[in-house]
mmCIF file of C-alpha atoms and ligand atoms in Angstrom:
data_model
loop_
_atom_site.group_PDB
_atom_site.id
_atom_site.type_symbol
_atom_site.label_atom_id
_atom_site.label_comp_id
_atom_site.label_asym_id
_atom_site.label_seq_id
_atom_site.Cartn_x
_atom_site.Cartn_y
_atom_site.Cartn_z
ATOM 1 C CA UNK A 1 -108.160 160.408 -58.520
ATOM 2 C CA UNK A 2 -106.701 157.288 -57.015
ATOM 3 C CA UNK A 3 -107.250 153.989 -58.827
ATOM 4 C CA UNK A 4 -109.791 151.449 -57.711
ATOM 5 C CA UNK A 5 -108.137 148.240 -56.519
ATOM 6 C CA UNK A 6 -109.174 144.996 -58.164
ATOM 7 C CA UNK A 7 -109.143 142.565 -55.251
ATOM 8 C CA UNK A 8 -108.275 139.101 -56.549
ATOM 9 C CA UNK A 9 -108.585 137.498 -53.169
ATOM 10 C CA UNK A 10 -112.222 138.547 -52.699
ATOM 11 C CA UNK A 11 -113.143 137.676 -56.262
ATOM 12 C CA UNK A 12 -111.421 134.347 -55.856
ATOM 13 C CA UNK A 13 -113.588 133.530 -52.831
ATOM 14 C CA UNK A 14 -116.725 134.486 -54.754
ATOM 15 C CA UNK A 15 -115.766 132.323 -57.745
ATOM 16 C CA UNK A 16 -114.795 129.386 -55.521
ATOM 17 C CA UNK A 17 -118.308 129.352 -54.065
ATOM 18 C CA UNK A 18 -119.701 128.941 -57.603
ATOM 19 C CA UNK A 19 -117.153 126.228 -58.395
ATOM 20 C CA UNK A 20 -117.985 124.406 -55.169
ATOM 21 C CA UNK A 21 -121.656 124.356 -56.186
ATOM 22 C CA UNK A 22 -120.644 122.745 -59.477
ATOM 23 C CA UNK A 23 -118.564 120.180 -57.588
ATOM 24 C CA UNK A 24 -121.637 119.358 -55.480
ATOM 25 C CA UNK A 25 -123.879 118.856 -58.493
ATOM 26 C CA UNK A 26 -121.274 116.615 -60.149
ATOM 27 C CA UNK A 27 -121.124 114.575 -56.951
ATOM 28 C CA UNK A 28 -124.908 114.174 -57.037
ATOM 29 C CA UNK A 29 -124.423 112.734 -60.511
ATOM 30 C CA UNK A 30 -121.881 110.298 -59.086
ATOM 31 C CA UNK A 31 -118.673 111.997 -60.204
ATOM 32 C CA UNK A 32 -115.974 113.435 -57.960
ATOM 33 C CA UNK A 33 -113.755 115.766 -59.998
ATOM 34 C CA UNK A 34 -110.126 114.628 -59.696
ATOM 35 C CA UNK A 35 -106.845 116.451 -60.256
ATOM 36 C CA UNK A 36 -103.391 114.854 -60.483
ATOM 37 C CA UNK A 37 -100.426 117.111 -59.882
ATOM 38 C CA UNK A 38 -96.932 115.964 -60.827
ATOM 39 C CA UNK A 39 -94.026 117.611 -59.039
ATOM 40 C CA UNK A 40 -90.438 116.872 -60.042
ATOM 41 C CA UNK A 41 -87.532 117.809 -57.777
ATOM 42 C CA UNK A 42 -87.303 120.240 -54.904
ATOM 43 C CA UNK A 43 -87.865 123.735 -56.303
ATOM 44 C CA UNK A 44 -89.173 125.735 -53.329
ATOM 45 C CA UNK A 45 -91.519 127.952 -55.337
ATOM 46 C CA UNK A 46 -92.965 124.921 -57.163
ATOM 47 C CA UNK A 47 -93.515 123.106 -53.868
ATOM 48 C CA UNK A 48 -95.421 126.095 -52.485
ATOM 49 C CA UNK A 49 -97.587 126.395 -55.626
ATOM 50 C CA UNK A 50 -98.359 122.675 -55.560
ATOM 51 C CA UNK A 51 -99.247 122.745 -51.857
ATOM 52 C CA UNK A 52 -101.656 125.638 -52.527
ATOM 53 C CA UNK A 53 -103.263 123.718 -55.391
ATOM 54 C CA UNK A 54 -103.780 120.686 -53.123
ATOM 55 C CA UNK A 55 -105.273 122.873 -50.419
ATOM 56 C CA UNK A 56 -107.736 124.486 -52.840
ATOM 57 C CA UNK A 57 -108.855 121.033 -54.060
ATOM 58 C CA UNK A 58 -109.495 119.948 -50.497
ATOM 59 C CA UNK A 59 -111.520 123.069 -49.725
ATOM 60 C CA UNK A 60 -113.722 122.602 -52.782
ATOM 61 C CA UNK A 61 -114.209 118.856 -52.423
ATOM 62 C CA UNK A 62 -112.104 117.994 -55.468
ATOM 63 C CA UNK A 63 -110.141 114.740 -55.242
ATOM 64 C CA UNK A 64 -106.435 115.407 -55.636
ATOM 65 C CA UNK A 65 -103.425 113.201 -56.086
ATOM 66 C CA UNK A 66 -99.869 114.443 -55.695
ATOM 67 C CA UNK A 67 -97.239 112.484 -57.573
ATOM 68 C CA UNK A 68 -93.673 113.416 -56.709
ATOM 69 C CA UNK A 69 -90.513 112.378 -58.488
ATOM 70 C CA UNK A 70 -86.882 112.868 -57.684
ATOM 71 C CA UNK A 71 -85.109 115.507 -59.823
ATOM 72 C CA UNK A 72 -83.239 112.650 -61.562
ATOM 73 C CA UNK A 73 -86.405 110.994 -62.941
ATOM 74 C CA UNK A 74 -86.144 109.921 -66.588
ATOM 75 C CA UNK A 75 -88.308 111.177 -69.442
ATOM 76 C CA UNK A 76 -89.665 107.634 -69.968
ATOM 77 C CA UNK A 77 -90.782 107.190 -66.357
ATOM 78 C CA UNK A 78 -92.565 110.526 -66.453
ATOM 79 C CA UNK A 79 -94.232 109.732 -69.792
ATOM 80 C CA UNK A 80 -95.432 106.334 -68.484
ATOM 81 C CA UNK A 81 -96.995 108.026 -65.479
ATOM 82 C CA UNK A 82 -98.800 110.521 -67.701
ATOM 83 C CA UNK A 83 -100.071 107.714 -69.944
ATOM 84 C CA UNK A 84 -101.447 105.916 -66.884
ATOM 85 C CA UNK A 85 -103.167 109.104 -65.651
ATOM 86 C CA UNK A 86 -104.664 109.649 -69.126
ATOM 87 C CA UNK A 87 -106.386 106.254 -68.717
ATOM 88 C CA UNK A 88 -107.378 106.773 -65.056
ATOM 89 C CA UNK A 89 -111.158 107.352 -64.804
ATOM 90 C CA UNK A 90 -110.855 109.042 -61.373
ATOM 91 C CA UNK A 91 -108.610 111.759 -62.794
ATOM 92 C CA UNK A 92 -110.082 114.560 -64.925
ATOM 93 C CA UNK A 93 -107.180 116.986 -64.797
ATOM 94 C CA UNK A 94 -103.422 116.461 -65.072
ATOM 95 C CA UNK A 95 -100.930 119.183 -64.262
ATOM 96 C CA UNK A 96 -97.145 118.913 -64.475
ATOM 97 C CA UNK A 97 -95.656 121.700 -62.420
ATOM 98 C CA UNK A 98 -93.139 123.691 -64.456
ATOM 99 C CA UNK A 99 -90.241 124.338 -64.806
ATOM 100 C CA UNK A 100 -88.857 120.810 -65.113
ATOM 101 C CA UNK A 101 -85.183 119.908 -64.618
ATOM 102 C CA UNK A 102 -83.065 120.646 -67.710
ATOM 103 C CA UNK A 103 -82.586 117.006 -68.801
ATOM 104 C CA UNK A 104 -86.340 116.596 -69.361
ATOM 105 C CA UNK A 105 -88.141 117.586 -72.574
ATOM 106 C CA UNK A 106 -90.962 119.838 -71.395
ATOM 107 C CA UNK A 107 -92.688 120.012 -74.795
ATOM 108 C CA UNK A 108 -92.844 116.235 -75.120
ATOM 109 C CA UNK A 109 -94.267 115.949 -71.588
ATOM 110 C CA UNK A 110 -97.015 118.490 -72.306
ATOM 111 C CA UNK A 111 -97.817 116.794 -75.624
ATOM 112 C CA UNK A 112 -98.306 113.491 -73.773
ATOM 113 C CA UNK A 113 -101.110 114.844 -71.565
ATOM 114 C CA UNK A 114 -104.555 114.091 -72.969
ATOM 115 C CA UNK A 115 -105.919 117.448 -74.268
ATOM 116 C CA UNK A 116 -109.151 116.637 -72.418
ATOM 117 C CA UNK A 117 -107.270 116.491 -69.115
ATOM 118 C CA UNK A 118 -104.899 119.395 -69.851
ATOM 119 C CA UNK A 119 -106.157 121.727 -67.104
ATOM 120 C CA UNK A 120 -103.173 124.061 -67.638
ATOM 121 C CA UNK A 121 -104.309 124.666 -71.225
ATOM 122 C CA UNK A 122 -100.731 124.206 -72.459
ATOM 123 C CA UNK A 123 -101.314 121.352 -74.945
ATOM 124 C CA UNK A 124 -100.967 122.477 -78.597
ATOM 125 C CA UNK A 125 -104.523 121.218 -79.288
ATOM 126 C CA UNK A 126 -105.960 123.510 -76.612
ATOM 127 C CA UNK A 127 -103.730 126.419 -77.646
ATOM 128 C CA UNK A 128 -104.872 125.977 -81.247
ATOM 129 C CA UNK A 129 -108.541 125.756 -80.315
ATOM 130 C CA UNK A 130 -108.249 128.903 -78.225
ATOM 131 C CA UNK A 131 -106.612 130.799 -81.089
ATOM 132 C CA UNK A 132 -109.434 129.939 -83.502
ATOM 133 C CA UNK A 133 -112.093 130.672 -80.881
ATOM 134 C CA UNK A 134 -113.225 127.105 -80.186
ATOM 135 C CA UNK A 135 -114.135 125.828 -76.735
ATOM 136 C CA UNK A 136 -110.930 124.725 -74.994
ATOM 137 C CA UNK A 137 -109.241 124.346 -71.644
ATOM 138 C CA UNK A 138 -107.399 127.656 -71.321
ATOM 139 C CA UNK A 139 -104.362 128.674 -69.259
ATOM 140 C CA UNK A 140 -105.223 129.595 -65.671
ATOM 141 C CA UNK A 141 -103.431 132.893 -65.090
ATOM 142 C CA UNK A 142 -104.731 134.583 -68.272
ATOM 143 C CA UNK A 143 -108.234 133.204 -67.587
ATOM 144 C CA UNK A 144 -108.039 134.712 -64.116
ATOM 145 C CA UNK A 145 -107.183 138.111 -65.594
ATOM 146 C CA UNK A 146 -110.162 137.874 -67.972
ATOM 147 C CA UNK A 147 -112.508 137.099 -65.073
ATOM 148 C CA UNK A 148 -111.136 140.070 -63.096
ATOM 149 C CA UNK A 149 -111.736 142.457 -66.009
ATOM 150 C CA UNK A 150 -115.217 141.065 -66.579
ATOM 151 C CA UNK A 151 -116.170 141.231 -62.904
ATOM 152 C CA UNK A 152 -115.321 144.953 -62.845
ATOM 153 C CA UNK A 153 -117.297 145.629 -66.006
ATOM 154 C CA UNK A 154 -114.181 146.741 -67.875
ATOM 155 C CA UNK A 155 -115.134 146.629 -71.557
ATOM 156 C CA UNK A 156 -112.633 145.223 -74.020
ATOM 157 C CA UNK A 157 -114.178 145.871 -77.428
ATOM 158 C CA UNK A 158 -111.984 148.308 -79.350
ATOM 159 C CA UNK A 159 -109.716 148.929 -76.362
ATOM 160 C CA UNK A 160 -105.973 149.046 -76.860
ATOM 161 C CA UNK A 161 -104.372 146.447 -74.622
ATOM 162 C CA UNK A 162 -100.586 146.466 -74.350
ATOM 163 C CA UNK A 163 -99.015 143.313 -72.926
ATOM 164 C CA UNK A 164 -95.430 143.428 -71.689
ATOM 165 C CA UNK A 165 -94.143 139.845 -71.732
ATOM 166 C CA UNK A 166 -94.682 137.071 -74.288
ATOM 167 C CA UNK A 167 -94.447 133.819 -72.335
ATOM 168 C CA UNK A 168 -96.458 130.775 -73.396
ATOM 169 C CA UNK A 169 -98.017 130.680 -69.913
ATOM 170 C CA UNK A 170 -99.215 134.296 -69.653
ATOM 171 C CA UNK A 171 -98.477 136.909 -72.330
ATOM 172 C CA UNK A 172 -99.237 134.997 -75.532
ATOM 173 C CA UNK A 173 -102.470 133.281 -74.426
ATOM 174 C CA UNK A 174 -103.783 136.386 -72.676
ATOM 175 C CA UNK A 175 -103.313 138.393 -75.878
ATOM 176 C CA UNK A 176 -105.357 135.818 -77.790
ATOM 177 C CA UNK A 177 -108.162 135.825 -75.216
ATOM 178 C CA UNK A 178 -108.343 139.623 -75.363
ATOM 179 C CA UNK A 179 -108.287 139.573 -79.161
ATOM 180 C CA UNK A 180 -111.188 137.094 -79.094
ATOM 181 C CA UNK A 181 -113.075 139.747 -77.094
ATOM 182 C CA UNK A 182 -112.381 142.381 -79.783
ATOM 183 C CA UNK A 183 -109.534 144.228 -78.083
ATOM 184 C CA UNK A 184 -106.673 145.673 -80.135
ATOM 185 C CA UNK A 185 -103.605 143.906 -78.780
ATOM 186 C CA UNK A 186 -99.948 144.965 -78.826
ATOM 187 C CA UNK A 187 -97.296 142.549 -77.571
ATOM 188 C CA UNK A 188 -94.110 144.047 -76.132
ATOM 189 C CA UNK A 189 -91.109 142.151 -74.772
ATOM 190 C CA UNK A 190 -87.459 142.404 -73.777
ATOM 191 C CA UNK A 191 -86.362 143.301 -77.344
ATOM 192 C CA UNK A 192 -88.982 146.040 -77.852
ATOM 193 C CA UNK A 193 -87.434 149.448 -78.639
ATOM 194 C CA UNK A 194 -88.767 152.438 -76.703
ATOM 195 C CA UNK A 195 -91.146 150.380 -74.565
ATOM 196 C CA UNK A 196 -92.762 153.410 -72.919
ATOM 197 C CA UNK A 197 -93.914 154.741 -76.309
ATOM 198 C CA UNK A 198 -96.132 151.631 -76.561
ATOM 199 C CA UNK A 199 -97.217 151.213 -72.943
ATOM 200 C CA UNK A 200 -98.216 154.896 -72.767
ATOM 201 C CA UNK A 201 -100.859 154.187 -75.424
ATOM 202 C CA UNK A 202 -102.499 151.396 -73.445
ATOM 203 C CA UNK A 203 -106.083 151.666 -72.253
ATOM 204 C CA UNK A 204 -105.322 148.403 -70.451
ATOM 205 C CA UNK A 205 -101.713 147.639 -69.553
ATOM 206 C CA UNK A 206 -100.694 144.094 -68.638
ATOM 207 C CA UNK A 207 -97.334 143.679 -66.900
ATOM 208 C CA UNK A 208 -95.933 140.146 -67.122
ATOM 209 C CA UNK A 209 -92.246 140.987 -67.113
ATOM 210 C CA UNK A 210 -90.785 139.367 -64.011
ATOM 211 C CA UNK A 211 -88.916 142.465 -62.778
ATOM 212 C CA UNK A 212 -89.792 144.072 -59.440
ATOM 213 C CA UNK A 213 -91.421 147.531 -59.710
ATOM 214 C CA UNK A 214 -90.438 147.803 -63.390
ATOM 215 C CA UNK A 215 -93.571 149.677 -64.536
ATOM 216 C CA UNK A 216 -93.395 153.211 -63.138
ATOM 217 C CA UNK A 217 -95.808 156.088 -63.937
ATOM 218 C CA UNK A 218 -93.566 156.989 -66.916
ATOM 219 C CA UNK A 219 -94.953 153.908 -68.678
ATOM 220 C CA UNK A 220 -98.641 154.504 -67.920
ATOM 221 C CA UNK A 221 -101.345 156.676 -69.498
ATOM 222 C CA UNK A 222 -103.599 158.614 -67.123
ATOM 223 C CA UNK A 223 -106.719 156.592 -66.355
ATOM 224 C CA UNK A 224 -105.350 153.280 -67.680
ATOM 225 C CA UNK A 225 -106.342 149.910 -66.236
ATOM 226 C CA UNK A 226 -103.147 148.288 -64.918
ATOM 227 C CA UNK A 227 -102.971 144.515 -64.396
ATOM 228 C CA UNK A 228 -99.875 143.215 -62.623
ATOM 229 C CA UNK A 229 -99.069 139.557 -63.273
ATOM 230 C CA UNK A 230 -95.560 139.725 -61.742
ATOM 231 C CA UNK A 231 -94.531 137.810 -58.649
ATOM 232 C CA UNK A 232 -91.127 139.050 -57.497
ATOM 233 C CA UNK A 233 -89.168 139.679 -54.333
ATOM 234 C CA UNK A 234 -87.799 143.165 -53.698
ATOM 235 C CA UNK A 235 -84.452 143.949 -52.011
ATOM 236 C CA UNK A 236 -86.021 143.323 -48.594
ATOM 237 C CA UNK A 237 -87.319 139.937 -49.716
ATOM 238 C CA UNK A 238 -90.915 141.166 -49.760
ATOM 239 C CA UNK A 239 -93.354 139.882 -52.364
ATOM 240 C CA UNK A 240 -94.025 142.498 -55.047
ATOM 241 C CA UNK A 241 -95.258 142.770 -58.605
ATOM 242 C CA UNK A 242 -93.894 144.229 -61.842
ATOM 243 C CA UNK A 243 -95.691 147.520 -61.204
ATOM 244 C CA UNK A 244 -94.551 150.264 -58.799
ATOM 245 C CA UNK A 245 -97.968 149.985 -57.150
ATOM 246 C CA UNK A 246 -98.098 153.047 -54.904
ATOM 247 C CA UNK A 247 -96.928 155.465 -57.616
ATOM 248 C CA UNK A 248 -98.963 153.980 -60.463
ATOM 249 C CA UNK A 249 -102.098 153.865 -58.269
ATOM 250 C CA UNK A 250 -102.117 157.686 -58.376
ATOM 251 C CA UNK A 251 -102.702 157.818 -62.145
ATOM 252 C CA UNK A 252 -104.453 154.536 -63.061
ATOM 253 C CA UNK A 253 -108.238 153.985 -63.028
ATOM 254 C CA UNK A 254 -108.011 150.351 -61.851
ATOM 255 C CA UNK A 255 -105.015 148.446 -60.533
ATOM 256 C CA UNK A 256 -104.297 144.952 -59.193
ATOM 257 C CA UNK A 257 -102.120 144.633 -56.080
ATOM 258 C CA UNK A 258 -99.409 142.026 -55.422
ATOM 259 C CA UNK A 259 -100.030 139.995 -53.353
ATOM 260 C CA UNK A 260 -103.820 139.685 -53.472
ATOM 261 C CA UNK A 261 -104.369 140.442 -57.156
ATOM 262 C CA UNK A 262 -103.945 138.047 -60.065
ATOM 263 C CA UNK A 263 -102.214 135.360 -57.944
ATOM 264 C CA UNK A 264 -105.250 134.006 -56.063
ATOM 265 C CA UNK A 265 -107.236 133.833 -59.311
ATOM 266 C CA UNK A 266 -104.766 131.422 -60.947
ATOM 267 C CA UNK A 267 -105.548 128.519 -58.632
ATOM 268 C CA UNK A 268 -109.250 129.335 -58.736
ATOM 269 C CA UNK A 269 -109.193 128.967 -62.530
ATOM 270 C CA UNK A 270 -107.334 125.667 -62.165
ATOM 271 C CA UNK A 271 -110.210 124.445 -60.002
ATOM 272 C CA UNK A 272 -112.623 125.801 -62.622
ATOM 273 C CA UNK A 273 -110.811 123.900 -65.395
ATOM 274 C CA UNK A 274 -110.772 120.676 -63.371
ATOM 275 C CA UNK A 275 -114.537 120.859 -62.831
ATOM 276 C CA UNK A 276 -115.071 121.749 -66.497
ATOM 277 C CA UNK A 277 -112.985 118.725 -67.572
ATOM 278 C CA UNK A 278 -114.983 116.462 -65.215
ATOM 279 C CA UNK A 279 -118.293 117.814 -66.570
ATOM 280 C CA UNK A 280 -117.135 117.198 -70.164
ATOM 281 C CA UNK A 281 -116.005 113.680 -69.271
ATOM 282 C CA UNK A 282 -119.516 112.654 -68.168
ATOM 283 C CA UNK A 283 -121.091 114.317 -71.184
ATOM 284 C CA UNK A 284 -118.989 112.276 -73.576
HETATM 285 N N1 GUN B 301 -95.198 127.174 -63.258
HETATM 286 C C1 GUN B 301 -95.498 128.493 -63.150
HETATM 287 N N2 GUN B 301 -96.779 128.708 -63.488
HETATM 288 C C2 GUN B 301 -97.297 127.520 -63.812
HETATM 289 C C3 GUN B 301 -98.591 127.100 -64.241
HETATM 290 O O1 GUN B 301 -99.540 127.875 -64.413
HETATM 291 N N3 GUN B 301 -98.736 125.772 -64.469
HETATM 292 C C4 GUN B 301 -97.726 124.888 -64.301
HETATM 293 N N4 GUN B 301 -97.948 123.604 -64.565
HETATM 294 N N5 GUN B 301 -96.511 125.238 -63.915
HETATM 295 C C5 GUN B 301 -96.309 126.546 -63.666
#
């Protein structure tokens, strides 16, 4: 039987309605949630992501500020800006769009963001809290995947989840979130020997590889849930994921498409984190 599609676009709309309601109640309490986005240089993909983040803020009634710097900006100028935003009462979330130009120290930049305003969930304090199961701001793409699984009633307890990809943005945090929900988690990556022998065991397979159509049916167990976090361009320049969607759809139980799968959920979870940070700020 053909897999059921998990539609991230529809779910995203549903979740944004809930978030918008939370924005409204914060406004009634006199607080407008605010997000500052820092963009360095002219990376086309980054500019598109940032524009989409701004647009989502506008739609939900979240105040947003875009701060752009030339690619030649110094570490000190960037750090000063972050320090100022940490002190700014109108701003509840700070996001530095990655990757940064090579001369900048990404780790030091992330460390400078107040953990309470770290809506990307990249600060070591938030990463640490997540690992030990404390309340934290958590990375947006993995959070989006968790919401998609939950919304479809896909149980995690005791399930074998195999994650292909170990980035700090997706693979590693997603594995921790799944572990916190009692899944058995296997991390695979570019150095893994005989990758298919692992992925074939997955009840839930997460592809976060960054290679177009890399996961073919040879890597997938019959009836598996397949989550595609990849955003690639194929030879024709068309947007596609890490999973050979049409072939894998024939054997999976659930599958996420690209576009229209995990992607739309990422920005929705950023909005969620911004509202959460604003709520926490007034409760302090
Ligand atoms: N670059 C690619 N994904 C992300 C993300 O989730 N957050 C930030 N800040 N930069 C990114």
